[in-house]
Coordinates of N, CA, C and O in Angstrom, one line a residue:
M1 N -26.9 -21.9 -14.8 CA -27.0 -21.7 -13.4 C -25.7 -22.0 -12.7 O -25.3 -21.3 -11.7
A2 N -25.1 -23.1 -13.0 CA -23.9 -23.5 -12.3 C -22.7 -22.5 -12.6 O -22.0 -22.2 -11.7
A3 N -22.7 -21.9 -13.8 CA -21.8 -20.8 -14.1 C -22.0 -19.6 -13.3 O -21.0 -19.0 -12.7
F4 N -23.2 -19.1 -13.0 CA -23.6 -18.1 -12.2 C -23.1 -18.3 -10.7 O -22.6 -17.5 -10.1
V5 N -23.3 -19.6 -10.2 CA -23.0 -19.9 -8.8 C -21.4 -19.9 -8.8 O -20.8 -19.3 -7.7
G6 N -20.7 -20.4 -9.7 CA -19.3 -20.3 -9.7 C -18.7 -18.9 -9.8 O -17.7 -18.6 -9.1
I7 N -19.4 -18.0 -10.6 CA -18.8 -16.7 -10.7 C -19.2 -15.9 -9.3 O -18.2 -15.2 -8.8
M8 N -20.3 -16.1 -8.7 CA -20.6 -15.6 -7.4 C -19.6 -16.1 -6.3 O -19.2 -15.3 -5.5
G9 N -19.3 -17.4 -6.5 CA -18.2 -17.9 -5.5 C -16.9 -17.1 -5.6 O -16.3 -16.8 -4.6
V10 N -16.4 -17.0 -6.8 CA -15.3 -16.3 -7.1 C -15.3 -14.9 -6.6 O -14.5 -14.3 -5.9
V11 N -16.4 -14.1 -6.9 CA -16.6 -12.8 -6.4 C -16.6 -12.7 -4.8 O -15.9 -11.8 -4.3
I12 N -17.3 -13.6 -4.2 CA -17.3 -13.6 -2.8 C -15.9 -13.9 -2.1 O -15.5 -13.2 -1.2
I13 N -15.2 -14.8 -2.8 CA -13.8 -15.2 -2.3 C -12.9 -13.9 -2.5 O -12.1 -13.6 -1.6
A14 N -13.0 -13.2 -3.7 CA -12.2 -12.1 -4.0 C -12.5 -11.0 -3.0 O -11.6 -10.3 -2.5
F15 N -13.8 -10.8 -2.6 CA -14.3 -9.8 -1.6 C -13.6 -10.1 -0.3 O -13.0 -9.1 0.3
L16 N -13.6 -11.3 0.1 CA -13.1 -11.7 1.5 C -11.6 -11.5 1.5 O -11.0 -11.0 2.5
V17 N -10.9 -11.9 0.4 CA -9.5 -11.7 0.5 C -9.1 -10.2 0.4 O -8.3 -9.8 1.1
N18 N -10.0 -9.4 -0.2 CA -9.7 -7.9 -0.3 C -9.9 -7.3 1.1 O -9.1 -6.5 1.5
V19 N -10.9 -7.8 1.8 CA -11.2 -7.4 3.2 C -10.0 -7.7 4.1 O -9.5 -6.9 4.9
L20 N -9.6 -9.0 4.0 CA -8.5 -9.4 4.8 C -7.2 -8.7 4.7 O -6.4 -8.3 5.6
I21 N -6.9 -8.4 3.4 CA -5.6 -7.6 3.0 C -5.8 -6.1 3.6 O -4.9 -5.7 4.1
A22 N -7.0 -5.6 3.4 CA -7.2 -4.3 4.0 C -7.0 -4.2 5.4 O -6.3 -3.4 6.0
V23 N -7.6 -5.2 6.2 CA -7.5 -5.2 7.6 C -6.1 -5.5 8.2 O -5.6 -4.8 9.1
F24 N -5.4 -6.4 7.6 CA -4.2 -7.0 8.1 C -3.0 -6.3 7.5 O -1.8 -6.5 8.0
V25 N -3.0 -5.6 6.3 CA -1.9 -5.0 5.7 C -2.1 -3.4 5.6 O -1.3 -2.7 6.0
W26 N -3.2 -3.1 4.9 CA -3.3 -1.6 4.5 C -3.6 -0.8 5.8 O -3.1 0.3 5.9
N27 N -4.5 -1.3 6.6 CA -4.8 -0.5 7.7 C -3.6 -0.3 8.7 O -3.3 0.9 9.1
P28 N -2.8 -1.3 9.0 CA -1.6 -1.1 9.8 C -0.5 -0.2 9.1 O 0.0 0.7 9.7
L29 N -0.5 -0.3 7.7 CA 0.4 0.6 7.0 C -0.1 2.0 7.1 O 0.7 3.0 7.2
S30 N -1.4 2.3 7.1 CA -1.9 3.6 7.1 C -1.7 4.2 8.5 O -1.2 5.4 8.6
V31 N -1.6 3.4 9.6 CA -1.3 3.9 10.9 C 0.1 4.2 10.9 O 0.5 5.3 11.5
G32 N 0.9 3.4 10.2 CA 2.4 3.7 10.2 C 2.7 5.0 9.4 O 3.5 5.7 9.8
C33 N 2.0 5.2 8.3 CA 2.2 6.5 7.7 C 1.8 7.7 8.4 O 2.4 8.7 8.4
I34 N 0.7 7.5 9.2 CA 0.2 8.6 10.2 C 1.4 8.9 11.2 O 1.6 10.1 11.6
K35 N 1.9 7.8 11.7 CA 3.0 8.0 12.6 C 4.3 8.8 12.0 O 4.8 9.7 12.6
Y36 N 4.5 8.4 10.7 CA 5.5 9.2 10.0 C 5.3 10.6 9.9 O 6.2 11.4 10.2
F37 N 4.0 11.0 9.6 CA 3.6 12.4 9.5 C 3.5 13.0 10.7 O 3.9 14.3 10.9
I38 N 3.2 12.4 11.8 CA 3.2 13.0 13.2 C 4.7 13.2 13.6 O 4.9 14.3 14.1
D39 N 5.6 12.3 13.3 CA 7.0 12.5 13.6 C 7.7 13.6 12.8 O 8.7 14.2 13.1
C40 N 7.1 13.9 11.6 CA 7.6 15.0 10.7 C 7.6 16.3 11.5 O 8.5 17.2 11.2
R41 N 6.6 16.5 12.4 CA 6.5 17.8 13.1 C 7.8 18.0 13.9 O 8.2 19.1 14.1
Y42 N 8.3 16.9 14.4 CA 9.5 17.1 15.3 C 10.8 16.8 14.6 O 11.8 17.0 15.2
G43 N 10.7 16.6 13.2 CA 11.9 16.5 12.5 C 12.7 15.1 12.7 O 13.9 15.0 12.3
N44 N 12.0 14.1 13.3 CA 12.7 12.8 13.6 C 11.9 11.8 12.9 O 11.9 10.6 13.3
A45 N 11.3 12.0 11.7 CA 10.5 10.9 10.9 C 11.6 10.1 10.2 O 12.6 10.7 9.6
E46 N 11.3 8.8 10.2 CA 12.1 7.9 9.5 C 11.2 7.0 8.7 O 10.2 6.7 9.1
W47 N 11.8 6.4 7.6 CA 11.0 5.6 6.9 C 10.6 4.3 7.5 O 9.5 3.7 7.3
K48 N 11.3 3.9 8.5 CA 10.9 2.7 9.2 C 9.7 2.9 10.2 O 9.1 1.9 10.5
D49 N 9.3 4.2 10.4 CA 8.1 4.5 11.1 C 6.8 3.9 10.5 O 5.8 3.5 11.1
I50 N 6.9 3.7 9.1 CA 5.8 3.2 8.4 C 5.5 1.8 8.7 O 4.3 1.3 8.9
L51 N 6.5 1.0 9.1 CA 6.3 -0.4 9.5 C 6.2 -0.7 10.9 O 6.2 -1.8 11.4
F52 N 6.2 0.5 11.8 CA 6.4 0.3 13.2 C 5.2 -0.6 13.9 O 5.4 -1.3 14.9
V53 N 3.9 -0.5 13.2 CA 2.8 -1.2 13.7 C 3.1 -2.8 13.8 O 2.6 -3.5 14.7
F54 N 3.8 -3.2 12.8 CA 4.1 -4.7 12.6 C 5.0 -5.1 13.8 O 5.2 -6.3 14.1
R55 N 5.7 -4.2 14.5 CA 6.6 -4.5 15.7 C 5.9 -4.1 17.0 O 6.3 -4.6 18.0
N56 N 4.8 -3.4 17.0 CA 4.2 -2.8 18.3 C 2.8 -3.1 18.3 O 2.0 -2.3 17.6
N57 N 2.4 -4.1 19.0 CA 0.8 -4.4 19.2 C 0.0 -4.4 17.9 O -1.0 -3.7 17.8
Y58 N 0.5 -5.2 16.9 CA -0.1 -5.3 15.6 C -1.6 -5.6 15.7 O -2.4 -5.0 15.1
V59 N -2.0 -6.6 16.5 CA -3.3 -7.2 16.6 C -4.3 -6.0 17.1 O -5.3 -5.8 16.6
N60 N -3.8 -5.3 18.2 CA -4.6 -4.2 18.8 C -4.9 -3.1 17.7 O -6.1 -2.7 17.7
V61 N -3.9 -2.7 16.9 CA -4.1 -1.7 16.0 C -5.1 -2.2 14.9 O -6.0 -1.5 14.5
C62 N -4.8 -3.4 14.4 CA -5.7 -4.0 13.3 C -7.2 -4.0 13.8 O -8.1 -3.6 13.2
V63 N -7.5 -4.5 15.1 CA -8.7 -4.6 15.6 C -9.4 -3.2 15.8 O -10.6 -3.0 15.4
N64 N -8.6 -2.2 16.3 CA -9.3 -0.9 16.5 C -9.6 -0.2 15.2 O -10.6 0.4 15.1
I65 N -8.7 -0.2 14.2 CA -9.0 0.4 12.9 C -10.2 -0.4 12.3 O -11.1 0.3 11.7
F66 N -10.2 -1.7 12.4 CA -11.4 -2.4 11.8 C -12.7 -2.0 12.5 O -13.7 -1.7 11.8
L67 N -12.7 -1.8 13.8 CA -13.9 -1.5 14.6 C -14.3 -0.1 14.1 O -15.4 0.3 14.0
K68 N -13.3 0.9 13.9 CA -13.6 2.2 13.5 C -14.3 2.2 12.2 O -15.3 2.8 12.1
Q69 N -13.8 1.4 11.3 CA -14.4 1.3 9.9 C -15.8 0.7 10.0 O -16.8 1.1 9.3
L70 N -16.0 -0.4 10.9 CA -17.2 -1.1 10.9 C -18.2 -0.2 11.6 O -19.4 -0.1 11.1
F71 N -17.9 0.5 12.7 CA -18.9 1.5 13.4 C -19.3 2.5 12.4 O -20.5 2.9 12.3
T72 N -18.4 3.1 11.5 CA -18.7 4.2 10.7 C -19.6 3.7 9.6 O -20.7 4.3 9.2
F73 N -19.3 2.5 9.1 CA -20.1 1.8 8.0 C -21.6 1.6 8.7 O -22.6 1.8 8.0
L74 N -21.7 1.0 9.9 CA -23.0 0.8 10.5 C -23.8 2.0 10.7 O -25.1 2.1 10.5
W75 N -23.2 3.2 11.0 CA -23.8 4.5 11.3 C -24.3 5.0 9.9 O -25.3 5.6 9.8
C76 N -23.5 4.8 8.9 CA -23.9 5.1 7.6 C -25.0 4.4 7.1 O -25.9 4.9 6.3
L77 N -25.3 3.0 7.5 CA -26.5 2.4 7.0 C -27.7 2.9 7.7 O -28.8 2.9 7.1
L78 N -27.5 3.5 8.9 CA -28.7 4.1 9.5 C -29.2 5.4 8.8 O -30.2 5.4 8.3
L79 N -28.3 6.3 8.6 CA -28.6 7.5 7.7 C -27.1 8.1 7.4 O -26.1 7.9 8.1
I80 N -27.1 8.7 6.3 CA -25.7 9.3 5.8 C -25.2 10.3 6.7 O -24.1 10.2 7.1
V81 N -26.0 11.3 7.2 CA -25.5 12.4 8.1 C -24.9 11.8 9.4 O -23.8 12.2 9.8
P82 N -25.6 10.9 10.1 CA -25.1 10.3 11.4 C -23.7 9.6 11.0 O -22.8 9.6 11.8
G83 N -23.7 9.0 9.8 CA -22.4 8.3 9.5 C -21.2 9.2 9.3 O -20.2 9.0 9.8
I84 N -21.5 10.4 8.7 CA -20.5 11.4 8.5 C -20.0 12.1 9.8 O -18.9 12.2 10.1
V85 N -21.1 12.2 10.8 CA -20.8 12.8 12.1 C -19.9 11.8 12.9 O -18.9 12.2 13.5
K86 N -20.2 10.4 12.7 CA -19.4 9.5 13.5 C -18.1 9.3 12.9 O -17.1 9.1 13.6
A87 N -18.0 9.4 11.5 CA -16.6 9.4 10.9 C -15.7 10.4 11.4 O -14.5 10.2 11.6
Y88 N -16.2 11.7 11.6 CA -15.5 12.8 12.2 C -15.2 12.6 13.6 O -14.1 13.0 14.2
E89 N -16.2 11.9 14.3 CA -15.9 11.6 15.7 C -14.8 10.6 16.0 O -14.0 10.7 16.9
Y90 N -14.7 9.7 15.0 CA -13.7 8.7 15.1 C -12.4 9.0 14.3 O -11.5 8.2 14.2
M91 N -12.4 10.3 13.9 CA -11.2 10.6 13.0 C -9.9 10.6 13.6 O -8.8 10.2 13.0
M92 N -9.7 10.7 14.9 CA -8.5 10.7 15.5 C -8.0 9.3 16.0 O -6.9 9.3 16.6
V93 N -8.8 8.4 15.8 CA -8.4 7.0 16.3 C -7.1 6.5 15.7 O -6.3 6.1 16.5
P94 N -6.9 6.6 14.4 CA -5.5 6.2 14.0 C -4.4 7.0 14.5 O -3.3 6.6 14.7
Y95 N -4.6 8.2 14.7 CA -3.5 9.2 15.2 C -3.2 8.7 16.6 O -2.0 8.8 17.1
I96 N -4.2 8.5 17.4 CA -4.1 8.0 18.9 C -3.3 6.7 18.8 O -2.3 6.6 19.5
L97 N -3.7 5.8 17.9 CA -3.0 4.5 17.9 C -1.5 4.7 17.4 O -0.8 3.9 17.8
A98 N -1.3 5.6 16.6 CA 0.0 5.9 16.0 C 1.1 6.2 17.1 O 2.2 5.8 17.2
E99 N 0.6 6.9 18.2 CA 1.4 7.3 19.2 C 1.2 6.3 20.5 O 2.2 6.2 21.3
N100 N 0.1 5.6 20.6 CA -0.1 4.7 21.7 C -0.8 3.5 21.2 O -2.0 3.2 21.4
P101 N 0.0 2.6 20.5 CA -0.6 1.4 20.0 C -1.1 0.3 21.0 O -1.8 -0.6 20.7
D102 N -0.8 0.6 22.3 CA -1.2 -0.3 23.4 C -2.5 0.0 24.1 O -3.0 -0.7 24.9
M103 N -3.2 1.1 23.7 CA -4.4 1.7 24.2 C -5.5 0.7 24.1 O -5.6 0.1 22.9
S104 N -6.4 0.5 24.9 CA -7.6 -0.3 24.7 C -8.6 0.4 23.7 O -8.5 1.6 23.5
R105 N -9.6 -0.4 23.2 CA -10.5 0.2 22.3 C -11.4 1.2 23.0 O -11.6 2.3 22.4
E106 N -11.8 1.0 24.2 CA -12.6 2.0 24.9 C -11.8 3.3 25.1 O -12.4 4.4 25.0
E107 N -10.6 3.3 25.5 CA -9.7 4.4 25.7 C -9.6 5.2 24.4 O -9.7 6.4 24.4
V108 N -9.3 4.5 23.3 CA -9.0 5.2 22.0 C -10.2 5.9 21.6 O -10.1 7.0 21.1
F109 N -11.4 5.2 21.5 CA -12.6 5.8 21.0 C -13.1 6.9 21.9 O -13.6 7.9 21.5
A110 N -12.9 6.8 23.3 CA -13.3 7.9 24.2 C -12.4 9.1 24.0 O -12.9 10.2 23.9
L111 N -11.1 8.9 23.8 CA -10.3 10.0 23.7 C -10.5 10.7 22.3 O -10.5 12.0 22.2
S112 N -10.7 9.9 21.3 CA -11.1 10.5 19.9 C -12.4 11.4 20.0 O -12.4 12.5 19.5
K113 N -13.4 10.8 20.7 CA -14.6 11.5 20.9 C -14.4 12.8 21.7 O -14.9 13.8 21.3
Q114 N -13.7 12.7 22.7 CA -13.3 13.8 23.5 C -12.6 15.0 22.7 O -12.8 16.2 22.8
M115 N -11.7 14.5 21.9 CA -10.8 15.4 21.1 C -11.7 16.2 20.0 O -11.5 17.4 19.7
M116 N -12.6 15.5 19.5 CA -13.4 16.0 18.4 C -14.6 16.6 18.8 O -15.4 17.2 18.0
K117 N -14.9 16.6 20.1 CA -16.1 17.3 20.7 C -16.0 18.8 20.4 O -15.1 19.4 20.9
G118 N -16.9 19.4 19.6 CA -16.9 20.8 19.2 C -16.0 21.1 18.1 O -15.8 22.3 17.7
N119 N -15.3 20.2 17.6 CA -14.3 20.3 16.4 C -14.7 19.7 15.1 O -13.9 19.7 14.2
K120 N -15.8 18.8 15.1 CA -16.2 18.1 13.9 C -16.4 19.1 12.9 O -15.9 18.8 11.7
W121 N -17.1 20.3 12.9 CA -17.4 21.0 11.9 C -16.1 21.7 11.3 O -16.0 21.8 10.1
D122 N -15.2 22.0 12.2 CA -14.0 22.6 11.8 C -13.2 21.7 11.0 O -12.5 22.1 10.0
A123 N -13.1 20.4 11.4 CA -12.4 19.3 10.6 C -13.1 19.1 9.3 O -12.4 18.9 8.3
F124 N -14.4 19.2 9.3 CA -15.1 19.1 7.9 C -14.7 20.1 7.0 O -14.5 19.9 5.8
V125 N -14.7 21.4 7.4 CA -14.4 22.5 6.7 C -12.9 22.4 6.3 O -12.6 22.7 5.1
L126 N -12.1 22.0 7.1 CA -10.7 21.7 6.8 C -10.5 20.7 5.6 O -9.8 20.9 4.6
D127 N -11.3 19.6 5.7 CA -11.3 18.6 4.6 C -12.0 19.3 3.3 O -11.5 18.9 2.2
L128 N -13.0 20.1 3.4 CA -13.5 20.8 2.2 C -12.5 21.7 1.5 O -12.6 21.9 0.4
S129 N -11.6 22.3 2.3 CA -10.6 23.1 1.7 C -9.6 22.5 0.7 O -9.0 23.1 0.0
F130 N -9.8 21.0 0.7 CA -8.8 20.4 -0.2 C -9.5 19.9 -1.5 O -8.9 19.3 -2.3
I131 N -10.8 20.4 -1.7 CA -11.6 19.8 -2.8 C -10.9 20.3 -4.1 O -10.9 19.6 -5.0
G132 N -10.5 21.6 -4.2 CA -9.9 22.1 -5.4 C -8.6 21.3 -5.7 O -8.5 20.9 -7.0
W133 N -7.8 20.9 -4.7 CA -6.7 20.1 -5.1 C -7.0 18.7 -5.5 O -6.3 18.1 -6.3
M134 N -8.1 18.1 -5.0 CA -8.5 16.8 -5.3 C -9.0 16.8 -6.8 O -8.8 15.9 -7.5
I135 N -9.8 17.8 -7.1 CA -10.2 17.9 -8.5 C -9.0 18.0 -9.4 O -9.0 17.4 -10.5
L136 N -8.0 18.9 -9.2 CA -6.9 19.0 -9.9 C -6.1 17.7 -10.1 O -5.7 17.3 -11.1
G137 N -6.1 17.0 -8.9 CA -5.5 15.7 -9.0 C -6.2 14.7 -9.9 O -5.5 13.9 -10.6
A138 N -7.6 14.7 -9.9 CA -8.3 13.9 -10.7 C -8.0 14.3 -12.2 O -7.9 13.2 -13.1
L139 N -7.9 15.4 -12.6 CA -7.6 15.9 -13.8 C -6.2 15.5 -14.4 O -6.0 15.4 -15.6
T140 N -5.3 15.3 -13.4 CA -3.9 14.9 -13.8 C -3.8 13.4 -13.6 O -2.5 12.9 -13.5
L141 N -4.9 12.6 -13.5 CA -4.7 11.2 -13.3 C -4.0 10.9 -12.0 O -3.3 9.9 -11.9
N142 N -4.4 11.7 -11.0 CA -3.9 11.5 -9.6 C -2.4 11.7 -9.4 O -1.9 11.4 -8.3
I143 N -1.7 12.2 -10.3 CA -0.3 12.6 -10.2 C -0.1 13.6 -9.2 O 0.7 13.5 -8.3
V144 N -0.9 14.7 -9.2 CA -0.8 15.8 -8.2 C -1.2 15.3 -6.9 O -0.5 15.7 -5.9
N145 N -2.1 14.3 -6.8 CA -2.5 13.8 -5.4 C -1.5 13.1 -4.9 O -1.1 13.2 -3.7
V146 N -0.8 12.3 -5.6 CA 0.3 11.4 -5.1 C 1.5 12.2 -4.6 O 2.1 12.0 -3.6
L147 N 1.9 13.1 -5.5 CA 3.1 13.9 -5.3 C 2.9 15.1 -4.3 O 3.9 15.5 -3.7
Y148 N 1.7 15.7 -4.3 CA 1.6 16.9 -3.4 C 0.4 16.9 -2.5 O 0.5 17.1 -1.3
T149 N -0.8 16.7 -3.0 CA -2.0 16.7 -2.3 C -2.1 15.9 -1.1 O -2.4 16.3 0.1
N150 N -1.9 14.6 -1.3 CA -1.9 13.6 -0.1 C -1.0 13.8 0.9 O -1.4 13.9 2.2
P151 N 0.3 14.1 0.6 CA 1.2 14.4 1.7 C 0.8 15.8 2.5 O 0.8 15.8 3.7
Y152 N 0.3 16.7 1.8 CA -0.2 17.9 2.4 C -1.4 17.6 3.2 O -1.4 18.2 4.3
R153 N -2.3 16.9 2.8 CA -3.4 16.6 3.6 C -3.1 15.9 4.8 O -3.6 16.2 6.0
Y154 N -2.2 14.8 4.7 CA -1.8 14.1 5.8 C -1.1 14.9 6.9 O -1.2 14.8 8.1
L155 N -0.2 15.7 6.4 CA 0.5 16.6 7.3 C -0.4 17.7 8.0 O -0.2 17.9 9.2
T156 N -1.4 18.1 7.3 CA -2.3 18.9 7.9 C -3.2 18.3 8.9 O -3.4 18.8 10.0
S157 N -3.5 17.1 8.7 CA -4.3 16.2 9.6 C -3.4 15.9 10.8 O -3.9 15.9 12.0
A158 N -2.2 15.7 10.7 CA -1.3 15.5 11.7 C -1.1 16.6 12.7 O -1.1 16.7 13.9
E159 N -1.1 17.9 12.0 CA -1.1 19.1 12.7 C -2.4 19.3 13.5 O -2.4 19.9 14.7
L160 N -3.5 19.0 12.9 CA -4.9 19.1 13.5 C -4.8 18.1 14.8 O -5.3 18.6 15.9
Y161 N -4.3 17.0 14.7 CA -4.2 16.1 15.8 C -3.3 16.7 16.9 O -3.6 16.7 18.1
H162 N -2.2 17.4 16.6 CA -1.4 17.9 17.6 C -2.0 19.2 18.2 O -1.9 19.3 19.5
T163 N -2.8 19.9 17.4 CA -3.6 21.0 18.1 C -4.7 20.6 18.9 O -4.8 21.2 20.0
L164 N -5.4 19.5 18.7 CA -6.4 19.0 19.5 C -5.9 18.3 20.7 O -6.6 18.2 21.7
K165 N -4.7 17.7 20.6 CA -4.1 17.0 21.7 C -3.8 17.9 22.8 O -3.9 17.8 24.0

């Protein structure tokens, strides 16, 4: 019994460390990557864009991305379909934060909701168009995904953001 409790304690600590790393490192880095891909459109993208969040309102970005993920998770607990709808409603939150890291939570979520109003289905179909590439990537142990599919998807999503903006 003591071994089981010890193992469960290690699992819980590992889970909490994983969540903290995701919230405070990976989420800001993902917003930085989004900023890089947004700037690619204008031809002024620089590698330092990936780390811009750590210099510009880091806490606000961390909190907003965490809340986006939390709200989506809670909607998915209700039912899967409302969770998917809300995920697409909140889809533009990181893009908005990449350009405006100082915006409040209410403004960011309201703007994302406004941008995605009437466009959720189109964004879903756009995501479905990448299924063939994702399968090919899985067959190549994600080599195709890392080298081609993911940058292509991110640039496409950045262009969707510009179109909706």
